[in-house]
Amino acid sequence: MNDVNRQVTQARRRLNLYSFMHVLSWALFAGLIVAAIGLLVPKVWYLSFLETQDHHDAWTAGWLIGGCALSLIVAGLLSIRKFVDTSTAAIEVDKRFGLKERLSSALSIDDGTAETEVGQALLKDADRSAEVIDVRDKFRFERLKDLALPLIPIAILFAITFLPNAVFDKEAAASDATVEVENVKKAVKEMQKKIEKQRKSLEAAGLKDALAKLDSLKRKFDGLEPENMPDKKQALVELNDIKKEIEERQKELGGSKDLRESLNKLKDVGNGPAKKVAEAMSKGDMKMAAKAVKELAEKLKSGKMSEAEKKKLANDIKQLAKEFQKIQQQHKAKKEQLKKDIKKAMEQGDPNKAAKLQAKLDEMEKQQRQMDKMKKMAQKMQDCANCMKQGGGKKQQKNGQPQNGKKGEQGQAQQQQDLEDAAKGLEDLAKEMEQMEEELKEMEALEDLEKAIGEAKGGMNGKESDKPQWSKNAKGKGKGAGEREREEDKTGKYKSRVKGQLQKGQTVVTGDADGNNISGRSTSEVREIVRQSMSDKADPLENQVLPKSQRDHAKEYFEKLRGN
């Protein structure tokens, strides 16, 4: 058995070495190609960190060592997967030397059988066969032609070393930097023009608080001048910070568009003295509405308003209060409905729909400040209407007779006090309207600034009206610029079909199926049946005709066993 083990071990060693060398040649080929690409990069593009020779040498050594190390690791792992064991090597030796499975049979025999006469004869026959063979005759390395593959990337690497590194183009860099600075300067200038326009509008309207907030934003935009901030990235970061500040303020104030749509419902309210107030509010002109309310308050205080006008004014203000309350209640009802819809969408497993509804709910939450203000104004309107009814509705006559004496004087004093309270309430209402007008103007200014910030960011990136502005002319042939006749170009067309993702739906029972319920075999049962059938021992074959080569081998074996 020593000769058998020695020959099989030598064959196994050669087979594994042959497999490793085959895999290593391809792994080295791929690894050195990757290293060649890494060394070619600084030859094509300028890399600032490779200016010194030490850095360049480290870059070259890193790619070469890394490529070779990676190739060895990959080759080792793949060779382990293809590792040849002893039994496989013995079968290969029998096959190449035509030993008719003598060595593999000797190695696979168990200890009990080896002690028998038949086993001893088999082992001696295997030893005699192993003594006369030389594994090196049939297991040669002359077929390893793949070892020449790494020579290709080695030649490429050698050629790359003679190429010079890319040089930093100072003129192009300076040109790009100049274009970038010009883009920043132009974008900031346009932004400052729009801010100045908004500032003049607020200043003309006399809105001091909104003007102060806009001035604070203007100072931040002034800091974006190229002289103060030449880096485009830093300027974009500052613009994003300003945009976040604007969005936070918008959350506090709400949306001007939605508020104006709500106020538009007041255009048909009132037919009396407050008609002018309702029309101004329906147009969103809170300044004009406040002016009309002040005129009514002054007219009421001076006593120039007749009893009929007072009555109509009270009715108009009461209607306005009801409309304000109605708007506030509708807003609240929409919010509650959105919350229910979000909950329902989440229960149905539709997160996309829930996200869209949540965005709408967030927009409505922004309007809560204005809704609270409208609720407060509605309460003041209701109080004014009540005061005017009390002050103008008391009769000075009773049963056709005028009231005289102390009671009559007290009634007139109370009536005058109610009218003064109503006038004061109207003045407070005018102040609320002026504040709302200021907030509306500020909302519009913030919306314009937010849009302008988007345009400024596009301008800094070299875009104007959504068209790129290139710093260099394109190379090669192409179509020119300018106005021209439209040309119909042939374009490639393709059709695509995108299957939608099915969501979980409700279970729908459409009826019963006919027939008996028959349970089938599960996958685990079938697997167990197959496993048992594979583990069963094969039945011995008694009458089997062997091929001539096997008959000769068997005959020789039994003759030696008998001692002939």
Short mmCIF file of C-alpha atoms in Angstrom, two decimals, residues 13 93 191 217 256 272 371 394 433 441 454 480 488:
data_model
loop_
_atom_site.label_atom_id
_atom_site.label_comp_id
_atom_site.label_asym_id
_atom_site.label_seq_id
_atom_site.Cartn_x
_atom_site.Cartn_y
_atom_site.Cartn_z
CA ARG A 13 -0.39 17.10 -5.82
CA VAL A 93 -4.32 7.41 -12.14
CA MET A 191 -31.98 88.22 -6.86
CA LEU A 217 -33.20 88.56 4.25
CA SER A 256 -51.73 83.54 0.51
CA GLY A 272 -75.95 97.79 3.14
CA MET A 371 -58.19 80.60 10.44
CA LYS A 394 -84.19 100.94 21.83
CA MET A 433 -57.59 93.74 8.81
CA LYS A 441 -48.21 91.00 1.50
CA GLY A 454 -34.76 78.53 -7.41
CA GLY A 480 -25.27 75.26 -35.24
CA GLU A 488 -37.63 66.46 -38.76
#
